[in-house]
JSON list of C-alpha atoms in Angstrom, two decimals:
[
{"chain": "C", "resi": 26, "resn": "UNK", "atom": "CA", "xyz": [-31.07, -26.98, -39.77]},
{"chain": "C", "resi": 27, "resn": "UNK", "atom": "CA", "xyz": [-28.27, -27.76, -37.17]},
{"chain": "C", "resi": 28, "resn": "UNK", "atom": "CA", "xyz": [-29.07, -29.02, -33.94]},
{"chain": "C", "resi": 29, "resn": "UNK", "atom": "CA", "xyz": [-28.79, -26.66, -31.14]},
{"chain": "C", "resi": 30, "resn": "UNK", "atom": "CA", "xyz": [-26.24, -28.01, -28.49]},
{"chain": "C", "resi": 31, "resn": "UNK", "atom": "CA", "xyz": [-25.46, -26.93, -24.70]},
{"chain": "C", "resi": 32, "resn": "UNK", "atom": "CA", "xyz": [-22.72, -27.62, -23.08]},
{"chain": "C", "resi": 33, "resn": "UNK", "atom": "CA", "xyz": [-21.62, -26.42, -19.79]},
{"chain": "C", "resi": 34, "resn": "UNK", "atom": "CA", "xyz": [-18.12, -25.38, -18.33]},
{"chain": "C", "resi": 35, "resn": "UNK", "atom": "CA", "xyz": [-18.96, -25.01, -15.15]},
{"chain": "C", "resi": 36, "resn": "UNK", "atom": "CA", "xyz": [-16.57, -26.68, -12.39]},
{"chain": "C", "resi": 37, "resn": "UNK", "atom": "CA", "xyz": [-16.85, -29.93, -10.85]},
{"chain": "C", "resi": 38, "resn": "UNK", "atom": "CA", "xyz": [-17.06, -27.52, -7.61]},
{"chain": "C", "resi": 39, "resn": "UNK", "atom": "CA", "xyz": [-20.56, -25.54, -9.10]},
{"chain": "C", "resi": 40, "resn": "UNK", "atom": "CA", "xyz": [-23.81, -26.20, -7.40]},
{"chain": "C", "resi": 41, "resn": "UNK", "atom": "CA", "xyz": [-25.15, -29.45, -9.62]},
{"chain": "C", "resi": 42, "resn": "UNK", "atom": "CA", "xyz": [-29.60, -28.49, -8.53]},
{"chain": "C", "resi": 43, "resn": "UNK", "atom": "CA", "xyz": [-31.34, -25.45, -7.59]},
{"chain": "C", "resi": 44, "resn": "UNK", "atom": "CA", "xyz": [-31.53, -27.20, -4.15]},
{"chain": "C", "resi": 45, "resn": "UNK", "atom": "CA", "xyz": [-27.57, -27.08, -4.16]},
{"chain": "C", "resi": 46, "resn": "UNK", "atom": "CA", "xyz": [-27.34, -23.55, -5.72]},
{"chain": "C", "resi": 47, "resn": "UNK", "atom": "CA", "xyz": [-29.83, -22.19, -3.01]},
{"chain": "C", "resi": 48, "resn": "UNK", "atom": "CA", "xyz": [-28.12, -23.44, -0.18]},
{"chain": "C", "resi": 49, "resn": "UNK", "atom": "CA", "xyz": [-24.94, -21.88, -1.30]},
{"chain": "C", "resi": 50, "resn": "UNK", "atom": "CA", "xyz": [-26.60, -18.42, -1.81]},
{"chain": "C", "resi": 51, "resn": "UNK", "atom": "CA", "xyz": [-28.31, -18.86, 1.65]},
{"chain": "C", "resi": 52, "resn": "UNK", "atom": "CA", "xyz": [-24.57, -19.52, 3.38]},
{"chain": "C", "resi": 53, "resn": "UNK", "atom": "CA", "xyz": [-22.94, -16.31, 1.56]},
{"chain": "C", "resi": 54, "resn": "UNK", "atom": "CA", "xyz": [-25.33, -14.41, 2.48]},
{"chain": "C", "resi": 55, "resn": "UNK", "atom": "CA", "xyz": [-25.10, -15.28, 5.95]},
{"chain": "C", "resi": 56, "resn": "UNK", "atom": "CA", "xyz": [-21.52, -14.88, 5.80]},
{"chain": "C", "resi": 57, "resn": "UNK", "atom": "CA", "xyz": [-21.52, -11.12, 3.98]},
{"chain": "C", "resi": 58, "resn": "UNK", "atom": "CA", "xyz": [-19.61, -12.10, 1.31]},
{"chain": "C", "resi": 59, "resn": "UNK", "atom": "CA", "xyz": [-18.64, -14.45, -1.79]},
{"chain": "C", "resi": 60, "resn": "UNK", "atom": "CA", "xyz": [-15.66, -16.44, -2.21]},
{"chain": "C", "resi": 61, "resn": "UNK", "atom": "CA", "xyz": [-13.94, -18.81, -4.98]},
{"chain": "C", "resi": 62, "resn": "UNK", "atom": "CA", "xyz": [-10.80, -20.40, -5.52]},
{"chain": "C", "resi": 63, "resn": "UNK", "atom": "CA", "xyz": [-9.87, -21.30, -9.32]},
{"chain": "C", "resi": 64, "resn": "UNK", "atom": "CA", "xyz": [-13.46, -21.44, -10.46]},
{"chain": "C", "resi": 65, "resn": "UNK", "atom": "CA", "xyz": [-13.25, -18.67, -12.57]},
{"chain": "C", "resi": 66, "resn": "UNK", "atom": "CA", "xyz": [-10.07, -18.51, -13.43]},
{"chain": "C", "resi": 67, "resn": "UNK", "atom": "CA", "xyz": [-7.61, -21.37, -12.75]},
{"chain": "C", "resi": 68, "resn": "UNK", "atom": "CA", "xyz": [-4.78, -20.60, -10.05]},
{"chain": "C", "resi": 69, "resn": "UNK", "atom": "CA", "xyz": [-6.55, -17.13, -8.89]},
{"chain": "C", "resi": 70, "resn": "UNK", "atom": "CA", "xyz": [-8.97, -16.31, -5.96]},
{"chain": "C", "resi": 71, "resn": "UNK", "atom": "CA", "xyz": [-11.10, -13.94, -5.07]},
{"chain": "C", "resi": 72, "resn": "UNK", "atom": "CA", "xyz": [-13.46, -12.62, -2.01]},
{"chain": "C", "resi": 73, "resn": "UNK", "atom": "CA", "xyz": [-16.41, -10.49, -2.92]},
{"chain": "C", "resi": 74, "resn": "UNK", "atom": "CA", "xyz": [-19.35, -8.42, -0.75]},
{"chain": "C", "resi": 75, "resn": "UNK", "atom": "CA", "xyz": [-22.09, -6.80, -2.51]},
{"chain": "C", "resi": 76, "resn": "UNK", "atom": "CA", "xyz": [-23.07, -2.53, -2.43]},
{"chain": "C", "resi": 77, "resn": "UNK", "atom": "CA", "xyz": [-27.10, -2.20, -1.45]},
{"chain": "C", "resi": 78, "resn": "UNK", "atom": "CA", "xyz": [-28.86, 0.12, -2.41]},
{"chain": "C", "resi": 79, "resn": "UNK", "atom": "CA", "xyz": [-31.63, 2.48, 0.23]},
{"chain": "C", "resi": 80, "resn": "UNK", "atom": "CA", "xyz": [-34.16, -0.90, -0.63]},
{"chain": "C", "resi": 81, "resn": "UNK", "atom": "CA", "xyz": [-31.33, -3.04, 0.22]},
{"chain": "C", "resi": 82, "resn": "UNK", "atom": "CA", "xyz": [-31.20, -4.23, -3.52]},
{"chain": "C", "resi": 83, "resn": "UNK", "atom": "CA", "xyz": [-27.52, -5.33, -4.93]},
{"chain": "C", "resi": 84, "resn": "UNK", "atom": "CA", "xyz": [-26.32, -2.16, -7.00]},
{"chain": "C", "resi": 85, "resn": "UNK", "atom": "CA", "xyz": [-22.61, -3.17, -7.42]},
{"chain": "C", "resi": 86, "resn": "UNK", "atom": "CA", "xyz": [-19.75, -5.28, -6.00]},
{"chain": "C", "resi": 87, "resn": "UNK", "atom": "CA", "xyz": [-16.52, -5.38, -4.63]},
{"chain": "C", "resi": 88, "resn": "UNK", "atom": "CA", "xyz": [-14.37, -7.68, -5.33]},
{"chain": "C", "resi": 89, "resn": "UNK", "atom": "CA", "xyz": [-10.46, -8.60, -4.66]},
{"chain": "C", "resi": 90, "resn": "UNK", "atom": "CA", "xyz": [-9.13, -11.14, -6.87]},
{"chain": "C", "resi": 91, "resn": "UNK", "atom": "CA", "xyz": [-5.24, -12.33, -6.61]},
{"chain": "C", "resi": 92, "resn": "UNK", "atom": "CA", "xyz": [-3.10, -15.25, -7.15]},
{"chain": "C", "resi": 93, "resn": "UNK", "atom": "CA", "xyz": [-4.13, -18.17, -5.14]},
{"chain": "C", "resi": 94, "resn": "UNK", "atom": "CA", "xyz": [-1.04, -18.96, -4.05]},
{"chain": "C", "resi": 95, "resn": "UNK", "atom": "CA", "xyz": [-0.27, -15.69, -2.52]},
{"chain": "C", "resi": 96, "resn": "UNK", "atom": "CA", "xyz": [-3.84, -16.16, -0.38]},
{"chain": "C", "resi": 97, "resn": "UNK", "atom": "CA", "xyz": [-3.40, -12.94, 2.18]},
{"chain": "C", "resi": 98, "resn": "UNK", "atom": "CA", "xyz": [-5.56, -13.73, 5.20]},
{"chain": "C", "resi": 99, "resn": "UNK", "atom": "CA", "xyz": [-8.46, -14.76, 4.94]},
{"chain": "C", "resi": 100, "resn": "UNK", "atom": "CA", "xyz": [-10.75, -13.21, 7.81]},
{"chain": "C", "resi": 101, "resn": "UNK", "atom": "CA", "xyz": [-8.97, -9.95, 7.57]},
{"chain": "C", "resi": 102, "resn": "UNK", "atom": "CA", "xyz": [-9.13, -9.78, 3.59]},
{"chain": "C", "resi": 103, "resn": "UNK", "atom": "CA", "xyz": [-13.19, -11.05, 3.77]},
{"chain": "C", "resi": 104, "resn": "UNK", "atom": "CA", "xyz": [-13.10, -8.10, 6.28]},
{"chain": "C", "resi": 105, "resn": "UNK", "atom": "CA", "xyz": [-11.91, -5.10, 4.29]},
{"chain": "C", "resi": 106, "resn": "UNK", "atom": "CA", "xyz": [-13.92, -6.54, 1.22]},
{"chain": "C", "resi": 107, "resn": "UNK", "atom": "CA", "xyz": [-17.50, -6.29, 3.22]},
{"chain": "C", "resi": 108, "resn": "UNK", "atom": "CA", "xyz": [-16.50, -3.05, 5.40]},
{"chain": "C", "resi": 109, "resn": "UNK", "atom": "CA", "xyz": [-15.95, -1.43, 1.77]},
{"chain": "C", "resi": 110, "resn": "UNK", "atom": "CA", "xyz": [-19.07, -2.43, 0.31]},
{"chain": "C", "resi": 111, "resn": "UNK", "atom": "CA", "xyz": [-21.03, -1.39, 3.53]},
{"chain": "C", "resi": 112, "resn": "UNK", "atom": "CA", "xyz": [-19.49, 1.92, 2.98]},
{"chain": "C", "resi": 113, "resn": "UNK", "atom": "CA", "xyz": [-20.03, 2.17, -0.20]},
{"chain": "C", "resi": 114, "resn": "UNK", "atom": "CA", "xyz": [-24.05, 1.39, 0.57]},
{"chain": "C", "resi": 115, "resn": "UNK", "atom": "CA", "xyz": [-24.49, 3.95, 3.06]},
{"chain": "C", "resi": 116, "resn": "UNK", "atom": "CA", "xyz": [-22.94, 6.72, 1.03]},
{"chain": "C", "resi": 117, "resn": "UNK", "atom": "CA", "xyz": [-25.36, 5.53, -1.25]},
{"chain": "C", "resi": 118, "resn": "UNK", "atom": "CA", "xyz": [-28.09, 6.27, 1.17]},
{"chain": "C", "resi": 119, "resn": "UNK", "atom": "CA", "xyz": [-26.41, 9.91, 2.30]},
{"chain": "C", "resi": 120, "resn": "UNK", "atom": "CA", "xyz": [-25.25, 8.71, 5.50]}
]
């Protein structure tokens, strides 16, 4: 029987513990939103803010994902990303 293998191809930039990983999920959640730059795809970016649901559960995401080197501003993008999402939740909740 073969031997299974892993192999990762994670960035160099990915959280390397759970410690690491945590800490990173604890800052974009502070922040509202998600960004990366070439970690999923080399040379493209992308800001993200999740849609909550009435229990405040993440039902969906919005995301904006362009060429890195045609970054738009970054507050203002980050901005219209998490005031979308927020919309999006409370027209999930009827408001």
């Amino acid at each position: 029987m073969p031997t299974a293998r892993c192999s990762s191809t994670a960035p160099a930039s990915a959280p390397g513990s759970p410690t690491a990983l945590r800490s990173v999920l604890v800052e974009t959640r502070r922040r509202g939103h998600a960004t990366e730059d070439g970690e999923v795809t080399t040379g493209m970016a992308s800001v993200a803010a999740a849609v909550l649901d009435h229990n405040g559960l993440p039902v969906a995401g919005v995301a904006v994902t362009f060429p890195a080197e045609e970054r738009p501003p970054a507050t203002a993008l980050a901005e219209a990303v998490v005031d979308t999402a927020a919309t999006l939740s409370r027209r999930l909740h009827g408001r």
